[in-house]
mmCIF file of C-alpha atoms and ligand atoms in Angstrom:
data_model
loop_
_atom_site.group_PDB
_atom_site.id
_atom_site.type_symbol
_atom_site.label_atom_id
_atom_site.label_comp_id
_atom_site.label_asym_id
_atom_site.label_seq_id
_atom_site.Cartn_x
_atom_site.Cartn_y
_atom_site.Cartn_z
ATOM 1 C CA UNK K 14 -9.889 -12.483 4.767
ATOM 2 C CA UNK K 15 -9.054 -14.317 1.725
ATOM 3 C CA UNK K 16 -6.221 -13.430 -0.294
ATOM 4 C CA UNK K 17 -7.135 -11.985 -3.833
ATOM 5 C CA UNK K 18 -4.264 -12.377 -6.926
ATOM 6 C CA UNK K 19 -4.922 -9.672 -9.550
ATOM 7 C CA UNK K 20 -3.106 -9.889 -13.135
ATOM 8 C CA UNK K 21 -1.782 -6.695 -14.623
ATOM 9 C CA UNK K 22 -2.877 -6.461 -18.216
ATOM 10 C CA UNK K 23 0.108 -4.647 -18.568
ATOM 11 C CA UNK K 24 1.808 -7.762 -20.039
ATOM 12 C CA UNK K 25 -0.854 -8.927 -21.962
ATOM 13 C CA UNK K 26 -1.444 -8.120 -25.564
ATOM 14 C CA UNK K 27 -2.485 -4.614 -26.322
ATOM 15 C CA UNK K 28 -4.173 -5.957 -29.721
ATOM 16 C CA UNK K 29 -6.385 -8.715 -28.230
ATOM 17 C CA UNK K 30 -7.099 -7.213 -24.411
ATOM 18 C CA UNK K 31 -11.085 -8.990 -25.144
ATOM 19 C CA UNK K 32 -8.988 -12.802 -25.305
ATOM 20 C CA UNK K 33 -6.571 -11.335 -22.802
ATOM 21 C CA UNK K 34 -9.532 -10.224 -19.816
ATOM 22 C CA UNK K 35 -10.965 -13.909 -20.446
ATOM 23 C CA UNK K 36 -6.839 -15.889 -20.029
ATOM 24 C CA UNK K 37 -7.804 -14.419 -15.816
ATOM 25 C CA UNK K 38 -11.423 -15.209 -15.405
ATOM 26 C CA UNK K 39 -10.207 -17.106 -12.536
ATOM 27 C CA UNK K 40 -8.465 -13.865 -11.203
ATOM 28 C CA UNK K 41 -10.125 -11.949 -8.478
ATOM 29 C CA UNK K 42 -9.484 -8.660 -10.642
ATOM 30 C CA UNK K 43 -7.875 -7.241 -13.375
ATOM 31 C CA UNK K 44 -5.414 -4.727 -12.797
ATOM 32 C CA UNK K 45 -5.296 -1.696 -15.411
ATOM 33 C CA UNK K 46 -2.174 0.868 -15.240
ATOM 34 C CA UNK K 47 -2.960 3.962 -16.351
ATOM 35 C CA UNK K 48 -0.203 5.995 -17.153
ATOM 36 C CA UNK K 49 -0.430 9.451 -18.656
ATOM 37 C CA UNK K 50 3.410 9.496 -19.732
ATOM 38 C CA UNK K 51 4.048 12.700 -17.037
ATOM 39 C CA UNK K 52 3.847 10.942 -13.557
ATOM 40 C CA UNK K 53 5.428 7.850 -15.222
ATOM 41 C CA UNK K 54 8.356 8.280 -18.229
ATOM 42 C CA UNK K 55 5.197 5.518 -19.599
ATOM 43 C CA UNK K 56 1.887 6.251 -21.902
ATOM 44 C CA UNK K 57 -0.496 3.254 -21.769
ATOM 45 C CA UNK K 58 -4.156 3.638 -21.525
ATOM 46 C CA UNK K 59 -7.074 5.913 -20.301
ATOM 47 C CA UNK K 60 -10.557 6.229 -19.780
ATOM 48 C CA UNK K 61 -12.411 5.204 -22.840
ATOM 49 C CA UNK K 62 -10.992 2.384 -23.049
ATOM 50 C CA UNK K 63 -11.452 1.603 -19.069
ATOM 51 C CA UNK K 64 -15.273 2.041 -20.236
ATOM 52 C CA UNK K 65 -14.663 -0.771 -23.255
ATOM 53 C CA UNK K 66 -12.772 -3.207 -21.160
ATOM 54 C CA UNK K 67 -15.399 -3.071 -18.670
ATOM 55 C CA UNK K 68 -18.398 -4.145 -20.916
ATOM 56 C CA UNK K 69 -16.343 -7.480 -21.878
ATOM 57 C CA UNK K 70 -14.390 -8.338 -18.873
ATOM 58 C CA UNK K 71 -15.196 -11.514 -16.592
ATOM 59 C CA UNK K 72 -13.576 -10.283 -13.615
ATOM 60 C CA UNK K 73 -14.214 -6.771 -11.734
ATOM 61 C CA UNK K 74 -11.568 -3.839 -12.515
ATOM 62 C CA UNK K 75 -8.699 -2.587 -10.394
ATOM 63 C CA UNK K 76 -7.241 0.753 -11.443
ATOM 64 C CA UNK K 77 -4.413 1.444 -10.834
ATOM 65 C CA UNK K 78 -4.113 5.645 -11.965
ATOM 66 C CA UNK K 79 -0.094 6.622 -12.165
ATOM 67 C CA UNK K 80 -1.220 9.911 -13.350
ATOM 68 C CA UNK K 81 -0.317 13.773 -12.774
ATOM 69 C CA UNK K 82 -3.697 14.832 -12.108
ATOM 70 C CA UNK K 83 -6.026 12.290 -10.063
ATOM 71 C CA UNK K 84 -8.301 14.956 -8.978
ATOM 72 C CA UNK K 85 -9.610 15.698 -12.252
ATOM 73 C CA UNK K 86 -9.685 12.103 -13.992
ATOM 74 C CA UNK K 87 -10.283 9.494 -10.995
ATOM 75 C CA UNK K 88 -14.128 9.581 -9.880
ATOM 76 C CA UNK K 89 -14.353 9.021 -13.865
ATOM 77 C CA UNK K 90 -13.420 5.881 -13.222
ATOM 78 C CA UNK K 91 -15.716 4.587 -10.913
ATOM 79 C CA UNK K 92 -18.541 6.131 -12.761
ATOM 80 C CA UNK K 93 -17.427 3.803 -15.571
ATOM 81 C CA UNK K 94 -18.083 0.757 -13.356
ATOM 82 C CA UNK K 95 -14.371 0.054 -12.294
ATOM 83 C CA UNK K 96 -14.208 -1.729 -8.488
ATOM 84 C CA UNK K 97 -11.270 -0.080 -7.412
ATOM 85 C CA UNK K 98 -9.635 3.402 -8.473
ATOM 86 C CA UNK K 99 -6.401 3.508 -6.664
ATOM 87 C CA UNK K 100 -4.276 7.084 -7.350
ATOM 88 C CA UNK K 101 -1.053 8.090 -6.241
ATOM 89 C CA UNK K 102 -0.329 9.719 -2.597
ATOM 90 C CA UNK K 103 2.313 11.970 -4.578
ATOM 91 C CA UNK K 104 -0.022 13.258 -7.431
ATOM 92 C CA UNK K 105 -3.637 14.267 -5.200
ATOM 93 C CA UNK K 106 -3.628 17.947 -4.014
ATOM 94 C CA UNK K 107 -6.609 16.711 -1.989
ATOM 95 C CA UNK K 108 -6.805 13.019 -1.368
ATOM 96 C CA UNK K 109 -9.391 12.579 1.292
ATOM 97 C CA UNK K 110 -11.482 15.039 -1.054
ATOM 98 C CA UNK K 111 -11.166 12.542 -3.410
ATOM 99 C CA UNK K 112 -11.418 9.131 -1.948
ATOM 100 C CA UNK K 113 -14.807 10.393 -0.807
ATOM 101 C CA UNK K 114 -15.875 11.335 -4.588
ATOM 102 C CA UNK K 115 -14.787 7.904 -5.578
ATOM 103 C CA UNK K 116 -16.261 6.098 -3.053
ATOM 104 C CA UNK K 117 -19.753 8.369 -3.896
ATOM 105 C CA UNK K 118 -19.146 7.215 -7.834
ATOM 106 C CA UNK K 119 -19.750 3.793 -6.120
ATOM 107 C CA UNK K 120 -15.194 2.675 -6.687
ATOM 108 C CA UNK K 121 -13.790 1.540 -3.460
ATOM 109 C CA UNK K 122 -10.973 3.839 -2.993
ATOM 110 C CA UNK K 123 -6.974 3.157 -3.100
ATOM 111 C CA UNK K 124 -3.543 5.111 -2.045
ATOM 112 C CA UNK K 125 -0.723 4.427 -3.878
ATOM 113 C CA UNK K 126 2.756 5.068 -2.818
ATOM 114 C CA UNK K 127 5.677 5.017 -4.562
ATOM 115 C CA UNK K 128 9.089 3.127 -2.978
ATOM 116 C CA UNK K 129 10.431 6.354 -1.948
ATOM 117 C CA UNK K 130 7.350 7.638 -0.068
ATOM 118 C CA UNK K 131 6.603 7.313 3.935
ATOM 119 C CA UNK K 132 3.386 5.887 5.178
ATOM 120 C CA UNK K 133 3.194 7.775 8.253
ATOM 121 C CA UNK K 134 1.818 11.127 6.648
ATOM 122 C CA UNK K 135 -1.272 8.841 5.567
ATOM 123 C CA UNK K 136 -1.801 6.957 8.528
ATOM 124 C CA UNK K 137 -4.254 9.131 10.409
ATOM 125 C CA UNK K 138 -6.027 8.819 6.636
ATOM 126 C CA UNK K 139 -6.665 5.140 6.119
ATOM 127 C CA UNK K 140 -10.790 5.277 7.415
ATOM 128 C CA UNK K 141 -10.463 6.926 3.655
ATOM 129 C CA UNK K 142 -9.626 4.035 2.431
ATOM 130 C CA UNK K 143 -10.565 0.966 1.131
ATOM 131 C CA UNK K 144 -6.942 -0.125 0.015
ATOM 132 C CA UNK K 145 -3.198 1.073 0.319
ATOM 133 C CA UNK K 146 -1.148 -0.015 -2.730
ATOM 134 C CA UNK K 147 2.985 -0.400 -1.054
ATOM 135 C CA UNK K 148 4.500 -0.308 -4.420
ATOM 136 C CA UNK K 149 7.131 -3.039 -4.520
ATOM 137 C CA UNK K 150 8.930 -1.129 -7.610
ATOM 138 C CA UNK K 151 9.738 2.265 -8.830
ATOM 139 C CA UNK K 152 5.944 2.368 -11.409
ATOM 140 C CA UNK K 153 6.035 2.940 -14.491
ATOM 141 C CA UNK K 154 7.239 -0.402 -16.281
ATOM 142 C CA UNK K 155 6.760 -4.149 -16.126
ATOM 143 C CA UNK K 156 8.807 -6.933 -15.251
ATOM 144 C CA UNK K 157 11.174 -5.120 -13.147
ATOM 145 C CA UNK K 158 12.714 -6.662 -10.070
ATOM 146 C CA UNK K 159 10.818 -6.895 -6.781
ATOM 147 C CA UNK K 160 12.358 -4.216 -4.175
ATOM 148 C CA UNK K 161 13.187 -5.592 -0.734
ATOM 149 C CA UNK K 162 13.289 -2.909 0.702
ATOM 150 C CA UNK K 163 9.889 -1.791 0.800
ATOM 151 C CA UNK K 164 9.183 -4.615 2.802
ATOM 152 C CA UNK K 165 9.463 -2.192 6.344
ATOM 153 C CA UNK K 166 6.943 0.017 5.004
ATOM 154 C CA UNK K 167 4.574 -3.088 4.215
ATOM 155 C CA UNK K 168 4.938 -4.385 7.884
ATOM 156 C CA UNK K 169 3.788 -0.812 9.437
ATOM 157 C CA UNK K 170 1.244 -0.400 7.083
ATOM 158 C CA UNK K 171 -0.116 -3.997 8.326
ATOM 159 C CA UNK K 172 0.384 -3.023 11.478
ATOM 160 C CA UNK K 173 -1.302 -0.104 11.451
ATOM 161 C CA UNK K 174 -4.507 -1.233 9.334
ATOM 162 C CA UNK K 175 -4.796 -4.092 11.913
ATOM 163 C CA UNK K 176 -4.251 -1.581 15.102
ATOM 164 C CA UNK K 177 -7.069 0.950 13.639
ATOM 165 C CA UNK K 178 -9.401 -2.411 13.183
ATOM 166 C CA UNK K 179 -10.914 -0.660 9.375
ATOM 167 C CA UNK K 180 -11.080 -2.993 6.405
ATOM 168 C CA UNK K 181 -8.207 -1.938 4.171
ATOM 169 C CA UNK K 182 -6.921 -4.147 2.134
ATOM 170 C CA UNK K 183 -2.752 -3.866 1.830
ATOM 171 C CA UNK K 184 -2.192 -4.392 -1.963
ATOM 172 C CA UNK K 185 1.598 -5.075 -3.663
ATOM 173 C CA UNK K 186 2.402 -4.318 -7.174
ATOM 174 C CA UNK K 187 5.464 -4.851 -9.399
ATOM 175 C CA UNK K 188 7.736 -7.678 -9.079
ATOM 176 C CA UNK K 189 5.345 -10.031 -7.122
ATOM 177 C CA UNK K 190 6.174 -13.786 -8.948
ATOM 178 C CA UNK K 191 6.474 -17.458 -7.180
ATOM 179 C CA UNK K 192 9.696 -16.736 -5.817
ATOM 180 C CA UNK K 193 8.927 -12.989 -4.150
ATOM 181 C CA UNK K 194 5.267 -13.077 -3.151
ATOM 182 C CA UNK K 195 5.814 -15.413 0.188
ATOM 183 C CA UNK K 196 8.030 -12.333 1.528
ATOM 184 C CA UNK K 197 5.024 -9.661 0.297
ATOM 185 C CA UNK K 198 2.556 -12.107 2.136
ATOM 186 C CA UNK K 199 4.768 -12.798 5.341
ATOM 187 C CA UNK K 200 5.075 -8.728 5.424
ATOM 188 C CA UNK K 201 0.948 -8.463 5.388
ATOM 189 C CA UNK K 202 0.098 -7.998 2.404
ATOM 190 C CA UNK K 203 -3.427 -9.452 1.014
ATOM 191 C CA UNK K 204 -3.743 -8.557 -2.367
ATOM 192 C CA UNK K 205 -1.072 -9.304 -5.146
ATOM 193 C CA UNK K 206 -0.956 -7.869 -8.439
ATOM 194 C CA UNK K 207 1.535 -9.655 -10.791
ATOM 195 C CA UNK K 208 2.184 -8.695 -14.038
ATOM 196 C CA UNK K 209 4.749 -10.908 -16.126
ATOM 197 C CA UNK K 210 4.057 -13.356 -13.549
ATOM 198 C CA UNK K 211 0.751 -14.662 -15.215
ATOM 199 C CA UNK K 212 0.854 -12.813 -18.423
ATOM 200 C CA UNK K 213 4.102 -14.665 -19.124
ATOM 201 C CA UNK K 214 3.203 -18.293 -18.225
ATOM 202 C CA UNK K 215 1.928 -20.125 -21.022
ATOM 203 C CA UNK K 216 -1.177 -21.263 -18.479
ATOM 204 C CA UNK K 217 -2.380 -17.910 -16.759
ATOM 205 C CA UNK K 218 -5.148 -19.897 -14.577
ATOM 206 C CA UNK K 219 -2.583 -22.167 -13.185
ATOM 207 C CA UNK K 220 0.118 -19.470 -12.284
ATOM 208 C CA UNK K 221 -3.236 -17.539 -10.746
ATOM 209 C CA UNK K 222 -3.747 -21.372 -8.612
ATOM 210 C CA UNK K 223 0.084 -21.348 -7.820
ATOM 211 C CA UNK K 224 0.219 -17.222 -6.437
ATOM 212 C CA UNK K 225 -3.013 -17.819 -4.670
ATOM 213 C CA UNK K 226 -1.880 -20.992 -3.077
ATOM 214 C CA UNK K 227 1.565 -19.420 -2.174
ATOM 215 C CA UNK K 228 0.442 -16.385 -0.201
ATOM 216 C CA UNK K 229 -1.953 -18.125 1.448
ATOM 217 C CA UNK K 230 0.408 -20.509 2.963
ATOM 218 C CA UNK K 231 2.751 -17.671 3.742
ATOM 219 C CA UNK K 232 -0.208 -15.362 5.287
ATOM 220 C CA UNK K 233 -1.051 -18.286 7.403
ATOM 221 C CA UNK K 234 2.399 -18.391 9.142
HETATM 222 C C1 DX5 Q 17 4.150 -0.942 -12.723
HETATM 223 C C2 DX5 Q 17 2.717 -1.370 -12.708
HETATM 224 C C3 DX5 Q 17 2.533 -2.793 -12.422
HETATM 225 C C4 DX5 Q 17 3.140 -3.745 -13.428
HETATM 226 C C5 DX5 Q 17 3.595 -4.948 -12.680
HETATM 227 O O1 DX5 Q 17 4.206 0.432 -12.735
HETATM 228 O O2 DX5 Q 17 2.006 -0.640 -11.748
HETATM 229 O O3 DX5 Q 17 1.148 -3.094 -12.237
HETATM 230 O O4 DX5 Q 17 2.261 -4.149 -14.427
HETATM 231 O O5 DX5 Q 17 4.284 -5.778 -13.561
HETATM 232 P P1 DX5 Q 17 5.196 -6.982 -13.036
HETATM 233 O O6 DX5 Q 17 4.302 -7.867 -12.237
HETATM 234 O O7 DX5 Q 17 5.687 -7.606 -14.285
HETATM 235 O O8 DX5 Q 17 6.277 -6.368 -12.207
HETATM 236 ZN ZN1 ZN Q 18 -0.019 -1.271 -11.235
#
């Protein structure tokens, strides 16, 4: 399955995110952290303004929720239209409950999981799932340095998605630039979210071109 490469608008300009969706057109999705400023030390953005970048963007949304309390606030999402509501393993008190209600709301569904937390206690879980999100740093901030050693955890997880035979795609986030997201890609992952990585290039389309073309050659190793 193709690769997808989706910018975090977390590095983009907060005053202009209209001019900022259309820099990634070529982007297979745009990836929206919302943090509630209790899960993460961070406060950026919730739903309403989900609902506003959705009527103007070019490419789908992917949500990435780094919130206390998924289980009220996530189906929301995907009744706003985003493609992908992904919440944290640590936050849901009942996350099969509600990967089903986002999946009803019409979202494909995503598990996050911080550094720090196993996959095995989700494994039996991923038919749930239409994407597990390894995060590659501690969320809460951009441009912070890739971690290494989640890279383990991102082999199992491949292994195991590819052992059950389901469609879930393996997403990284935080950290993932030209010189880290060969490793991500040689450890299974398939869909890259990068952050200062496009948002800081002066051309966002060709540091898209130049992610994309880099895990590809990596996943086909
Ligand atoms: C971190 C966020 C990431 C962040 C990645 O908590 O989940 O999506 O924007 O930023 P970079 O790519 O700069 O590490
Ligand atoms: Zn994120």
């Amino acid at each position: 399955m193709a690769i997808q490469v989706n910018p975090s608008i977390l590095s983009a300009d907060f005053a202009n995110l209209q001019a900022e969706l259309a820099r990634i057109s070529t982007a297979d999705a745009a990836h929206v952290d919302v943090m509630d400023g209790h899960f993460v030390p961070n406060l950026t953005l919730g739903l309403p303004v989900v609902e506003a970048l959705q009527a103007v963007s070019p490419v789908p949304l992917d949500c990435h929720l780094m919130i206390e309390a998924p289980d009220r606030w996530a189906p929301a999402y995907a009744e706003a239209g985003a493609a992908g509501v992904t919440f944290h393993a640590e936050a849901a008190a009942a996350p099969v409950k509600l990967a089903r209600e986002i999946r009803r709301a019409g979202g494909r569904a995503g598990l996050a999981l911080r550094p720090a937390t196993p996959l095995e206690p989700f494994v039996d879980l991923l038919g749930e799932f239409d994407m597990l999100l390894v995060m590659t740093v501690e969320p809460g901030f951009g441009g912070q340095s890739f971690l290494d050693v989640t890279l383990p955890k991102l082999r199992r997880a491949r292994r195991a998605v590819d052992a059950s035979g389901l469609d879930v795609r393996l997403q990284v986030d935080g950290g993932v630039s030209a010189a880290t997201i060969e490793r991500a890609a040689e450890a299974g992952a398939d869909v890259f979210v990068a952050g200062s990585a496009v948002y800081g290039a002066d051309d966002a389309a060709a540091a898209i071109a130049q992610l994309r073309e880099l895990a590809t050659a990596a996943c086909a190793h």
